Structures are given as C-alpha cells and as structure tokens.
Coordinates of C-alpha atoms in Angstrom, one line a residue:
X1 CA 0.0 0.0 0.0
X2 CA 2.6 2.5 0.9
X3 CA 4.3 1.9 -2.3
X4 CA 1.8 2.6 -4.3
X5 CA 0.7 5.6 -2.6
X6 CA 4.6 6.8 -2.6
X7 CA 4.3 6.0 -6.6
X8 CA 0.7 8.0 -6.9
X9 CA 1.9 10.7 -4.8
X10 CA 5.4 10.9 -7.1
X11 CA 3.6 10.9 -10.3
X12 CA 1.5 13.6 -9.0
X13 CA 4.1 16.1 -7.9
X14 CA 5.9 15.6 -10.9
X15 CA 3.2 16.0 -13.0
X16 CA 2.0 19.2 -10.8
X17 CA 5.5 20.8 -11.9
X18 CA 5.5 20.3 -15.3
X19 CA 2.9 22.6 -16.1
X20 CA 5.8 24.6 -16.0
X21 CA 7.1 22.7 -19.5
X22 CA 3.5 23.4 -20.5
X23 CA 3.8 26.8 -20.3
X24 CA 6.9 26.9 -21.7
X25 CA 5.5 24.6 -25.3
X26 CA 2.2 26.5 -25.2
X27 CA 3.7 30.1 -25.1
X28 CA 6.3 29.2 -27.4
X29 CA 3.8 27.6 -30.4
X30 CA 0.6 30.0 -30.1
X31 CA 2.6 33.3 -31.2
X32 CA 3.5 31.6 -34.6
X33 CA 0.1 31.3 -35.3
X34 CA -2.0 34.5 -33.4
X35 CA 0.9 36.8 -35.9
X36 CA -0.8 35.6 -39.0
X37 CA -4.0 37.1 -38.1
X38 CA -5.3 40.0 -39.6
X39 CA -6.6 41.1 -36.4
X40 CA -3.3 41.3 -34.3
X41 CA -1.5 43.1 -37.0
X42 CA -4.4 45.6 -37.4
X43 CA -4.0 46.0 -33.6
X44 CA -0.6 46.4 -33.0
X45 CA -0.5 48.4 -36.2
X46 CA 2.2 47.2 -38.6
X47 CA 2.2 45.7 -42.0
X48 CA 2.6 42.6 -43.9
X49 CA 6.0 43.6 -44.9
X50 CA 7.0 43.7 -41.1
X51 CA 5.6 40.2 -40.3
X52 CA 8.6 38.2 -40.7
X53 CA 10.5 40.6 -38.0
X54 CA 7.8 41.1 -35.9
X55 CA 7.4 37.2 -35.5
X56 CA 11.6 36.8 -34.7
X57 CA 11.0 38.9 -32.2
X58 CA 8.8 37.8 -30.3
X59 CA 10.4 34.2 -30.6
X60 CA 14.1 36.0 -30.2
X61 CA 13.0 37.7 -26.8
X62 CA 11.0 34.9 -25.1
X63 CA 14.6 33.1 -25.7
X64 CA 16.5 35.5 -24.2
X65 CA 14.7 36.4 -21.4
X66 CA 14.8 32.4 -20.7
X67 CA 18.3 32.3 -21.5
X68 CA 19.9 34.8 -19.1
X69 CA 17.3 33.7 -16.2
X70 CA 18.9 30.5 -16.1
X71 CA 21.7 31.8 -14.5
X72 CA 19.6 33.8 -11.7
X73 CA 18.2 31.2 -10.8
X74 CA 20.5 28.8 -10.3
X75 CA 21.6 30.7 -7.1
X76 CA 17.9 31.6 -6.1
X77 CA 16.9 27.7 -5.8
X78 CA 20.5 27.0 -4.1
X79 CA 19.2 29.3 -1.1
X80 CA 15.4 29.2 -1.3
X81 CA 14.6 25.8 -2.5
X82 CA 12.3 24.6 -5.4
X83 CA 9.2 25.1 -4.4
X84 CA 9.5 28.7 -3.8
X85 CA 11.4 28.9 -6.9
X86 CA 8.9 27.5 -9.2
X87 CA 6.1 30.0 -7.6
X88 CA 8.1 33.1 -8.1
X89 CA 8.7 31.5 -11.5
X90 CA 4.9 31.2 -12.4
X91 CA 4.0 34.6 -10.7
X92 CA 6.8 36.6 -13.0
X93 CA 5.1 34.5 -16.5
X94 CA 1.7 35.7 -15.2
X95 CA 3.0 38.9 -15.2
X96 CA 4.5 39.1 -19.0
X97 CA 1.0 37.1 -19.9
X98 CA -1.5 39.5 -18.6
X99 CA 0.4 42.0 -20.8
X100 CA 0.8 40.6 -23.6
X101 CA -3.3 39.6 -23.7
X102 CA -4.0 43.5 -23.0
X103 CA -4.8 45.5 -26.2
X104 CA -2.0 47.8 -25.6
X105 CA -1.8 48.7 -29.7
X106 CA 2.0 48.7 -28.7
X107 CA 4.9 46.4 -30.5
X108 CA 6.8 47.3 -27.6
X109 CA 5.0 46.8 -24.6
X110 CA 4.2 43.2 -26.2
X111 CA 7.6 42.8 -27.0
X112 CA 8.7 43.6 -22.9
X113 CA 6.1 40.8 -22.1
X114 CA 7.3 38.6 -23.9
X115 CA 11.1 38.9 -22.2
X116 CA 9.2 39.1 -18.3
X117 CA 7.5 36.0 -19.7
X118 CA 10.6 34.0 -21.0
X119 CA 12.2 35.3 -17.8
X120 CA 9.4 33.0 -15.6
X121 CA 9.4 30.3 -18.4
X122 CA 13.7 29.8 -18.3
X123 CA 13.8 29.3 -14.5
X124 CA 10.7 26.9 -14.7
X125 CA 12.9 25.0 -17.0
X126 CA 15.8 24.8 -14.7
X127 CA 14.2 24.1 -11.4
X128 CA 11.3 21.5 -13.1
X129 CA 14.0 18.4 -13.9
X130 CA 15.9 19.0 -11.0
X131 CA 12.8 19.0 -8.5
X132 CA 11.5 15.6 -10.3
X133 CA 14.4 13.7 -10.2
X134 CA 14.8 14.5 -6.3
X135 CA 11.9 13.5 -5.7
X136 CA 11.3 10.4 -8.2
X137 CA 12.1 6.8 -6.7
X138 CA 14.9 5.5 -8.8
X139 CA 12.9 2.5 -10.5
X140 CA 10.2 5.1 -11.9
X141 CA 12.7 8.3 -12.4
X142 CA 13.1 7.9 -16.0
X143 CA 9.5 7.5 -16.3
X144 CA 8.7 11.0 -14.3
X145 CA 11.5 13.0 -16.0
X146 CA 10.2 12.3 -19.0
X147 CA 7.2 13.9 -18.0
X148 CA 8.7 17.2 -19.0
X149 CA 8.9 16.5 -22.2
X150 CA 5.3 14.7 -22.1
X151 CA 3.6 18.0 -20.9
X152 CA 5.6 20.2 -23.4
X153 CA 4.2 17.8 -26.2
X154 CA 0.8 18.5 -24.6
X155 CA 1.5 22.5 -24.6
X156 CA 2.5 22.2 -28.2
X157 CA -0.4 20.2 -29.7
X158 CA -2.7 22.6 -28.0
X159 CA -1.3 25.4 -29.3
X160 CA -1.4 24.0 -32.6
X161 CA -5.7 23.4 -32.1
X162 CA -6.1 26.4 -30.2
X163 CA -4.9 28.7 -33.3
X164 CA -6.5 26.6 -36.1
X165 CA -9.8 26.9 -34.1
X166 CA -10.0 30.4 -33.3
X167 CA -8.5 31.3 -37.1
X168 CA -11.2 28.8 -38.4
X169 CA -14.3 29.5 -36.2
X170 CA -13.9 33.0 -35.2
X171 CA -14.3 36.3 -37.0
X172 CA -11.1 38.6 -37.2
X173 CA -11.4 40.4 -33.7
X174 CA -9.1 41.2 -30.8
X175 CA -10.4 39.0 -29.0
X176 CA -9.8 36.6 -31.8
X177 CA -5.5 36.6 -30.6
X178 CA -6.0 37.6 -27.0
X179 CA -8.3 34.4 -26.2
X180 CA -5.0 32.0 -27.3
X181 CA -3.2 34.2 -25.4
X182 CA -4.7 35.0 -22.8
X183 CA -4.7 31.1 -21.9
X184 CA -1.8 31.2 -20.9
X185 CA -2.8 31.9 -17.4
X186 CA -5.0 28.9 -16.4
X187 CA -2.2 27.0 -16.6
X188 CA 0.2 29.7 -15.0
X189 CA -1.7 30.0 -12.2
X190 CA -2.3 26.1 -11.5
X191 CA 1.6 25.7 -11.6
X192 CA 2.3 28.8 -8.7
X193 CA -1.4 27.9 -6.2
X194 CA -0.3 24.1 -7.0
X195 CA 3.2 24.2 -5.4
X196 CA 2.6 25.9 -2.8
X197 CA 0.4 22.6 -1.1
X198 CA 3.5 20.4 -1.9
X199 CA 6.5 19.5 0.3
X200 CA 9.6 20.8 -0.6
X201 CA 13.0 18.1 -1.6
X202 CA 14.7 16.3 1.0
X203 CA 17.7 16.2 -0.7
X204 CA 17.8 20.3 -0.6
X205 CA 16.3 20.5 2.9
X206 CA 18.8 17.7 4.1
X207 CA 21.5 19.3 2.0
X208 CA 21.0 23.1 4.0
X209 CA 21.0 21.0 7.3
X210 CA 17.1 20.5 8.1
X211 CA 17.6 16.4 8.2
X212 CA 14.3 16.4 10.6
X213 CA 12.3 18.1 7.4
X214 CA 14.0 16.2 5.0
X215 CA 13.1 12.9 6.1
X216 CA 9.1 14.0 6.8
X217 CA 9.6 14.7 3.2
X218 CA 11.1 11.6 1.8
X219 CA 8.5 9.4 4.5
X220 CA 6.1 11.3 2.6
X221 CA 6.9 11.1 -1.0
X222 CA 7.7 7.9 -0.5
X223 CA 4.0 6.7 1.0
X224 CA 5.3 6.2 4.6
X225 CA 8.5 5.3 6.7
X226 CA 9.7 1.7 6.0
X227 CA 13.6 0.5 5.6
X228 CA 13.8 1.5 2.3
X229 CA 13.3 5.1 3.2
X230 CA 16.0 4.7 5.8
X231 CA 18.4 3.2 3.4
X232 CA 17.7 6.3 0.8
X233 CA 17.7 9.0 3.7
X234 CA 21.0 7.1 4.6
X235 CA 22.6 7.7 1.0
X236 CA 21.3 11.2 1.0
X237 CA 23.4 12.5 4.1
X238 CA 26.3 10.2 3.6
X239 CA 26.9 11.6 -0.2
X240 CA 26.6 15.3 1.4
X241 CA 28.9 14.8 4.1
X242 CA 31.4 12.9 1.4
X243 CA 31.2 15.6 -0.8
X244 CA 31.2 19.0 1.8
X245 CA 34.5 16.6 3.4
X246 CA 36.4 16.5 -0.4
X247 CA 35.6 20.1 -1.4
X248 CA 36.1 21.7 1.8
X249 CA 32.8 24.4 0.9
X250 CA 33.8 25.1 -2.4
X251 CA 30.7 25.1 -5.1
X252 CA 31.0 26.2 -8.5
X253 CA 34.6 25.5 -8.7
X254 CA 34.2 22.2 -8.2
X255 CA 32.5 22.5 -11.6
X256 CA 36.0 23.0 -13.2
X257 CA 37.1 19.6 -11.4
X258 CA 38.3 16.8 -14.0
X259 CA 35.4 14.7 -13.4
X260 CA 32.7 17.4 -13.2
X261 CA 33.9 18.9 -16.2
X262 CA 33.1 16.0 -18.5
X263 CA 29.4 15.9 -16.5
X264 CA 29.2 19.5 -18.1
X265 CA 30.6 18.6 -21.6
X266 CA 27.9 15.8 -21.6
X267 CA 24.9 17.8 -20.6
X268 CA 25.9 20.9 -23.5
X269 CA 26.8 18.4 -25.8
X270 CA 23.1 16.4 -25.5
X271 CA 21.6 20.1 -25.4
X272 CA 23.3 21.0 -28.5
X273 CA 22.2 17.3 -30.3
X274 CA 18.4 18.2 -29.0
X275 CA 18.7 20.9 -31.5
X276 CA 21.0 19.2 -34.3
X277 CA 17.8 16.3 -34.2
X278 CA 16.3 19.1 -36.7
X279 CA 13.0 18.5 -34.3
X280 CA 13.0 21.9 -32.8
X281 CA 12.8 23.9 -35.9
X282 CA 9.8 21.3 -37.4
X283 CA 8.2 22.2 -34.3
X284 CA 8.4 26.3 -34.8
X285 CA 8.1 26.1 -38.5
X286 CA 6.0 23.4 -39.1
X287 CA 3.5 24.5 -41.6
X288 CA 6.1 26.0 -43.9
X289 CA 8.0 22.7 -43.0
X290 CA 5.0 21.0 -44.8
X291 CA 4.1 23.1 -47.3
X292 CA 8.1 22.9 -48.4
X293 CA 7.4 19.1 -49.4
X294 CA 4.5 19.6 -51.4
X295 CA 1.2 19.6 -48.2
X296 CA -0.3 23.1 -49.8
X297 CA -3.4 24.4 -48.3
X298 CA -4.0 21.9 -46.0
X299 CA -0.5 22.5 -44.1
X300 CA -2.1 23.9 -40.5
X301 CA -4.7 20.5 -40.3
X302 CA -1.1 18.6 -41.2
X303 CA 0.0 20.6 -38.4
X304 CA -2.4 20.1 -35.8
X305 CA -2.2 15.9 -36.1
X306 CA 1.6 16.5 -36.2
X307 CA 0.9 17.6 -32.5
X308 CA -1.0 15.2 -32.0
X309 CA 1.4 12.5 -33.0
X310 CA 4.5 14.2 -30.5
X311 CA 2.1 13.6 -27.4
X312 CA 0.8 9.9 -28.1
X313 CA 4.8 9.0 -29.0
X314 CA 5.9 10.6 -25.9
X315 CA 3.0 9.2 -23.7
X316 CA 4.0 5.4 -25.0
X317 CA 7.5 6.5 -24.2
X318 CA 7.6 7.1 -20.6
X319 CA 4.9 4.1 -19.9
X320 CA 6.4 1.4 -22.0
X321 CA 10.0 2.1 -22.8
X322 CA 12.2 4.3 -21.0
X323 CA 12.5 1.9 -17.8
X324 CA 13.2 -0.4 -20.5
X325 CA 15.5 0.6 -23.3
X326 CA 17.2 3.2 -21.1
X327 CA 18.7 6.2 -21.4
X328 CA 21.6 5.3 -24.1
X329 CA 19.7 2.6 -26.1
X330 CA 16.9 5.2 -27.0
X331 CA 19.5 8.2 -27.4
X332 CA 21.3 5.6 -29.8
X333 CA 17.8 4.3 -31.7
X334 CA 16.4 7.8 -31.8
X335 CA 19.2 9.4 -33.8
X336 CA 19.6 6.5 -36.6
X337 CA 15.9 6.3 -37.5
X338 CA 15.7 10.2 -37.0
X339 CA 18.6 10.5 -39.4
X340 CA 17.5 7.9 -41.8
X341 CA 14.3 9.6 -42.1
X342 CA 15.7 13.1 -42.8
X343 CA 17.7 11.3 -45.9
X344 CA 14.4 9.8 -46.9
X345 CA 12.7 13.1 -46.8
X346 CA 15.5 15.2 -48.5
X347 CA 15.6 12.2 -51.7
X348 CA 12.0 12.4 -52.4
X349 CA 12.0 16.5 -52.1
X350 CA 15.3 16.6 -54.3
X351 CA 13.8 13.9 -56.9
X352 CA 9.8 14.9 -56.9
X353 CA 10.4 19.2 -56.1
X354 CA 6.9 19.7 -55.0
X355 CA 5.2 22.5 -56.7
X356 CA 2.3 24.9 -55.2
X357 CA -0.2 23.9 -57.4
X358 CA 0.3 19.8 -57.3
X359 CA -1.5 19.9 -53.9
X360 CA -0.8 16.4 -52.1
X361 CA 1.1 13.9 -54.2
X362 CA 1.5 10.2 -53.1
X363 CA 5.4 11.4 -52.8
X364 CA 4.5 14.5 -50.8
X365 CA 2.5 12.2 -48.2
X366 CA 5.3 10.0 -48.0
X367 CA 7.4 13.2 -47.1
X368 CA 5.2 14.0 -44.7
X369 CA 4.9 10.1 -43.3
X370 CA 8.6 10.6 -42.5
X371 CA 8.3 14.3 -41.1
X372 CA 5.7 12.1 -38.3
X373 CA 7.9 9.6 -38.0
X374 CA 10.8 11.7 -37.4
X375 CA 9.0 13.4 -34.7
X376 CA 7.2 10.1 -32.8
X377 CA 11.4 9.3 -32.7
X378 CA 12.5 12.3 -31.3
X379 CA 9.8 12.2 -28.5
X380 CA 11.1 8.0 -27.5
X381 CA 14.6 9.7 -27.4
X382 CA 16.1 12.8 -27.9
X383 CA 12.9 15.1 -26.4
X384 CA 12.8 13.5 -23.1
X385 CA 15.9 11.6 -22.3
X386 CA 18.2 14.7 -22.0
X387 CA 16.5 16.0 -19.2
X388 CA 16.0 13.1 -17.7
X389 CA 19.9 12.5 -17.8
X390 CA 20.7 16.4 -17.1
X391 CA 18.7 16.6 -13.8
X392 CA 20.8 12.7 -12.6
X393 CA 24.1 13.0 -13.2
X394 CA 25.4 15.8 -11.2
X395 CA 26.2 15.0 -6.8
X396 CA 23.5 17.3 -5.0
X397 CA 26.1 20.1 -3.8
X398 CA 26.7 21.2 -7.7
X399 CA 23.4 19.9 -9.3
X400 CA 21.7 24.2 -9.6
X401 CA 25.0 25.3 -11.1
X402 CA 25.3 22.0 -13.9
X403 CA 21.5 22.0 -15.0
X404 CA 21.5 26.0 -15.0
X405 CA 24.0 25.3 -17.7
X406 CA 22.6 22.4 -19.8
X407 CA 19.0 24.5 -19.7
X408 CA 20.8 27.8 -20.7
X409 CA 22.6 25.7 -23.7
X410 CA 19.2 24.5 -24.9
X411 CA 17.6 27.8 -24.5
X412 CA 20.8 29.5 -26.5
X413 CA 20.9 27.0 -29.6
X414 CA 17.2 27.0 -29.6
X415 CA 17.6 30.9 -30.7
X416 CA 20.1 29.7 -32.9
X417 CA 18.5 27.2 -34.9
X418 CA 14.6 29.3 -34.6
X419 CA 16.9 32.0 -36.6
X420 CA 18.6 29.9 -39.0
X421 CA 15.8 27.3 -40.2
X422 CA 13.6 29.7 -41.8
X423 CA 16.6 30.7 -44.2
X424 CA 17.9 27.4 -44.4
X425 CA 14.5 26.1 -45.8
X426 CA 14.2 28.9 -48.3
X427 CA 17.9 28.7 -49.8
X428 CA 18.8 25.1 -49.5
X429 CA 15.6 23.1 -50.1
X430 CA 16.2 19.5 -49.5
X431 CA 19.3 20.2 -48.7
X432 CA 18.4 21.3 -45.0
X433 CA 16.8 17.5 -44.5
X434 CA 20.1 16.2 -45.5
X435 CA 22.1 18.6 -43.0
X436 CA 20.1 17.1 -40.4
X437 CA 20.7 13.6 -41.5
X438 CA 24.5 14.1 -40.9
X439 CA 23.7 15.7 -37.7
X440 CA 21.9 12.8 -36.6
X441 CA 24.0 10.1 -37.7
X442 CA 26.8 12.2 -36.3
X443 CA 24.7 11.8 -32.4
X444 CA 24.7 8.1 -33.0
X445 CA 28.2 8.5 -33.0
X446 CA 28.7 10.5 -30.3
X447 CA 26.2 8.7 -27.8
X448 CA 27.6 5.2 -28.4
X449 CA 31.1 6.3 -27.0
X450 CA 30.5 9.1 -24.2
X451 CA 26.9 8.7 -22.7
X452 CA 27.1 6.2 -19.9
X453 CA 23.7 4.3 -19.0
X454 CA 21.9 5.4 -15.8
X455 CA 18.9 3.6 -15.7
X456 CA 17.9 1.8 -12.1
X457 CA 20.6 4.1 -10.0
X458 CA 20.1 6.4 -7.3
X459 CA 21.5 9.4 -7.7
X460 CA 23.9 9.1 -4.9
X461 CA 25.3 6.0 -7.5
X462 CA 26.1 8.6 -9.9
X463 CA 29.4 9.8 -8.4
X464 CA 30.7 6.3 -8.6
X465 CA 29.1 5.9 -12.4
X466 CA 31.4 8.6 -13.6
X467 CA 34.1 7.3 -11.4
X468 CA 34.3 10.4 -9.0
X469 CA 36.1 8.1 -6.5
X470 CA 36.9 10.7 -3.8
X471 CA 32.6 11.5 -3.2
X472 CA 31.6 8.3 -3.8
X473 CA 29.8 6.2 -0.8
X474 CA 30.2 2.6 0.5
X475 CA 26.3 1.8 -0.1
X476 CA 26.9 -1.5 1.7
X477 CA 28.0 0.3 5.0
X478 CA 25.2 3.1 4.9
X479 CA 22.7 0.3 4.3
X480 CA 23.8 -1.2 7.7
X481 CA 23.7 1.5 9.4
X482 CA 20.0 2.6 7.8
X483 CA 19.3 -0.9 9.2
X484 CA 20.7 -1.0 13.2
X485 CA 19.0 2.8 13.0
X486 CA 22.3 4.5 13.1
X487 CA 21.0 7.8 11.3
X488 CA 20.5 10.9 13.2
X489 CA 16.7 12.6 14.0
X490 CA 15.5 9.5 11.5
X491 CA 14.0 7.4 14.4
X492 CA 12.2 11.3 15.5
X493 CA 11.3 11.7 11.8
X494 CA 9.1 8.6 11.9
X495 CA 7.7 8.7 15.1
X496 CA 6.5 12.0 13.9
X497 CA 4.7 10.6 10.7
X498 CA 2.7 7.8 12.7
X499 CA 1.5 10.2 15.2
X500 CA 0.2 12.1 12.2

C-alpha cells in the first residue's frame, strides 16, 4: 500500500510541476500562429511587410529572457529551495501574460512581455528536472523526467488546435489573438497555487542542514517510513557529508574539477544534439515545414495531427519504454531512425520538387509520413531523455549550477537554430533534410562512445558511475547503518509521521 501511494503521490508532484514545460510549449507555439492574423497586426498596427520581424521577435526575446534567467536562478533555488522557486517563477510569467493579452496597440509593450514571460518560463525549465528527479524513486525516475517532455508535447499540440480553431471559427477580432493568449494563465496559475500545497526536496532541505524536514519529506513522498526510506535517507546524508568533506565548501569551482567537467561537456553536448535532431525547428516552422514538401493548403490541419502524434509517442514512451531501453539505447535508436528519415525526406523533395499547385502527391505524403515519423522518434529519445539524464548525473552540492548550464545551452541553440531554419528552408531546399541527417547520424556516434547508461541508479550512485572516486559512498555500509537505526533525527522523523 505505501508503495503505491509513494508512486501515486510521485507521479503527482511531478506532474504538478511540469505545467511549467507546458507553459513553456504553449507560449512558445501559439505566437506563430495569433501573428498571422489579420486582427493582431491591425491592432498592433504594422504591415505585412514587417511580419517576418515582428514574428523573430517575439520568438528571439521569449529566448533571451529564458536564456539569461537561467543563471539567476541557479543561485535563487541553491538558497530558497524549489518550491519557492517555481512560484516566483509562475507569478513573474503571469506577469508578461496578462500583458501581452491587453490591447495595448503597442509592438513594444508586447515585446517587454514577452522577455518578463521567458524570464518565468527559463527558470521553470531549470528548477522543473531537477525538482523531479529529487523527488522520483529510482525504479520510476526515467518514467517521471520524461514527464517534461510529455507536458511540453501537450502545450505544443494545444497550441497548434487552439490557433486553427479560433482562425477557423472565429471572426477577425481582438479577441480573436487575446483568447489563445490569454490562456496562458490557467495554466500559470495552477503551476504557482499548485506548489505551494507540496513539500519541498529532501535532498535540498537535508543538504542546508534541516535532516528532521528532509526525512518528513522523503517518508512522505515515498507513502510512509519503512527501511527503504531509511536506506535512501541514509545515502542522501552520507553523499553530502562525502562531498562537503572533499571540497572543503567550495561550489562552483568544483564544476572545473576533471570529473565534473566532463558531466558538463555531456549535458551541452546532449543540449546542443536536441537541436541538431532538426526536431525543434519542425516544431516552430512546421507548416512552412510542410508546405516545403508539397502539403499546400491543408499545411495547418497537417500541423495540428503532427501535434497530436508528438504527445501519443511521448506518452507510450515514458509508460512502456524508458525503464526499458534506457537512457543510451533510446539516445542511440532515436538518432539512426531520425537520421534515416531526414535522408528519406530530403531524396523524395530533391527527386519529386513539390510545386504549389500539385497539392498532395503520393510522394508528398510520403514526405510527410517521414516528417511524423521523425518526430514520434525524437519524443522516444532525444525530447525527453536529455532532461532526464541532465537533472541525474550531477552530486547534489553542484546539481543548480550544472542543470542552470545544460538549460541555458538549450535555450541558446534554440535561438540559434529558430533563426537559422527559416533561411535554411528557403535557400537550400532539401538540402536542410540532408544537414540534419548528418547531424543525426553524427549523435549516434557520439552517444555510443560518451553517454554512460543510468537507468535503475540512485542518484547518490552517480558519483561512482562517472568514477568520482573521492565523493563516492560505501552503499553497503550506509545500508547497515540505515538498518541498526544508526541515522541521526530518523527514528524522530518517523515517530513524527505515525502520530500524524
């Protein structure tokens, strides 16, 4: 019973927090379509011939407001923990939401909300993984990392509906754009009033020296005290006391340290291959994606299933496979077929050009086939597993600092490529499918000799993993001592939870 209330109440927390990844999908898709309305321009007052920079902008500033917050708020959840960091991170995205929805008839005033609102979206992104995989039992923490990607599949397929409907059913009107938009706060809001009714991370609580709160929060997480729990507590304090014992209270320049530095190489390097995947730029451009192999007028309904194909993949993904196939067999998988299917796409464009008024050709649905394809392997592998691994791999005392940099790496090459694609699409063709082919057989590569498997390890296990030999812990020894009750306050911790 108490494991599968610990597993319920897990799943539930997780899932609570990655609204966050919601928000971040949700905000990021709806602007591509509510700037191809008639109504916003005629609001905001600029012309066709600006569209194209008006729509970078707004994509450029929501990235760079993420990008630089990644590094406040690395810091911020060091001192205040994750729960208050995901509140002030939802309360700051209200903020830049309920001005964008306002009528304002001002580019610039949209323009600042859009940076406040990257600003809340960029440390969501940071804290989100890192809370989930303190909190997720190791047999199910693949499984609830994933989750972020899960929810940002959800955020993107509703964007997708949300803009066809209202450009579809609705008469050009403000409140045509400022209903998509204004959406955005539903989900905002449940993300802020949500975490503040959860408990906060044992493994920051016992890491600041609260080991009294940290177990109540681990007991409870974890659907009541048992041996178990005392054998996990037990790793928790023993890998923070081996690690404040080696370092002697340094932090971030332990990040420079010969086995920390290839942690961070890792975690850039699987940020930089999220974007290489080509999936990213599908996802922003998608119906010009569509209509460049030959999908014509029916390119947004393309669109909208394409959504809808990201969320069932992902779903079957975190129930079936990832506890399964682990984290380096579906980085491996995901690559090759993503890469074979980009060469597929970019032979059939190259040989059959698709012209505007052929409409949909048998070869321009097999384009698109692939383009689906492409994405339901990107969301078994390269969408969800680098989180997953970026929020694991790092020992507690550095963990802010090293996903603060893999977040602010994806946020950074996820401006790059948002900038480059469109251009890419319009001067090379089918070429741009075959650049992304070579990138992706290139992360086969790259996977098969650096990315160690981590699947079914606690974090504590990690130090030893990447063979950090000096903070690693003798699990056998703090297993004995979880089970002759030789842990301080723990005995206190659980008389506490059966009184309650």
């Amino acid at each position: 019973m108490s494991q599968a209330l610990g597993t319920f109440r897990a799943v539930y927390l997780v899932a609570l927090c990655c609204v966050g990844s919601f928000l971040f999908a949700y905000d990021t898709g709806i602007v591509g379509g509510i700037l191809t309305f008639s109504s916003f321009q005629e609001d905001f007052r600029y012309g066709a011939g600006q569209k194209a920079t008006v729509g970078s902008n707004s994509t450029s500033l929501l990235q760079a407001g993420a990008f630089f917050s990644c590094f406040f708020i690395w810091p911020f959840t060091a001192r205040f923990g994750r729960r208050l960091s995901l509140v002030l991170a939802s309360t700051i995205f209200c903020i830049g939401a309920v001005v964008q929805t306002i009528n304002t008839h001002s580019l610039g005033a949209f323009y600042a909300a859009r940076v406040v609102s990257g600003i809340g979206v960029g440390m969501a992104t940071v804290v989100i993984p890192m809370y989930s995989a303190e909190m997720a039992p190791k047999n199910i923490r693949g499984m609830l990392g994933s989750m972020f990607q899960f929810f940002f599949t959800l955020g993107v397929m509703t964007s997708y509906w949300i803009d066809y409907a209202v450009s579809t059913h609705m008469k050009p009107s403000t409140a045509q754009w400022q209903i998509p938009v204004g959406l955005q706060l539903a989900p905002g809001g449940i993300l802020g009033l949500g975490m503040l009714l959860t408990t906060e991370s044992p493994r920051w609580l016992a890491k600041r020296g609260r080991k009294e709160d940290a177990m109540k929060s681990l007991v409870w997480i974890r659907g009541g005290a048992s041996l178990e729990v005392d054998k996990e507590f037990a790793e928790i304090l023993a890998s923070i006391e081996e690690e404040e014992g080696v370092t002697n209270g340094v932090t971030w320049k332990e990040l420079i340290l010969p086995v920390n530095r290839m942690r961070v190489f890792l975690i850039i390097a699987l940020q930089i291959g999220v974007q290489l995947t080509g999936n990213t730029s599908l996802a922003y451009y998608a119906p010009q994606v569509f209509a460049a192999v030959g999908a014509g007028q029916n390119n947004l309904l393309i669109t909208g299933f394409f959504g809808v194909v990201k969320v069932i993949s992902c779903l079957f993904f975190l129930l079936f496979l990832v506890e399964r196939i682990g984290r380096r067999g579906s980085l491996l998988g995901g690559a090759f077929l993503m890469g074979t299917y980009m060469l597929i796409i970019a032979v059939l464009t190259a040989t059959h050009p698709p012209t505007a008024s052929s409409g949909l050709t048998s070869t321009s649905i097999a384009s698109i086939t692939m383009i689906y394809l492409e994405a339901m392997s990107y969301n078994i592998s390269w969408g969800p597993v680098p989180w997953v691994y970026m929020s694991e791999i790092f020992p507690s005392r550095i963990r802010e600092a090293g996903v603060a940099i893999g977040t602010s790496t994806q946020w950074l090459f996820n401006f790059v490529f948002s900038q480059v694609t469109p251009h890419a699409i319009q001067n090379l063709g089918w070429r741009t499918f075959l650049m992304f082919c070579i990138f992706n057989y290139s992360l086969v590569a790259f996977t098969w000799f650096f990315i160690k498997e981590t699947k079914g390890k606690s974090l504590e296990e990690m130090e030893a993993l990447f063979g950090a030999t000096a903070t690693a812990i003798d699990f056998e020894a703090v297993h004995d001592k979880a089970k002759h009750g030789d842990i301080v306050q723990v005995e206190t911790a659980r008389d506490d939870q059966r009184q309650e």
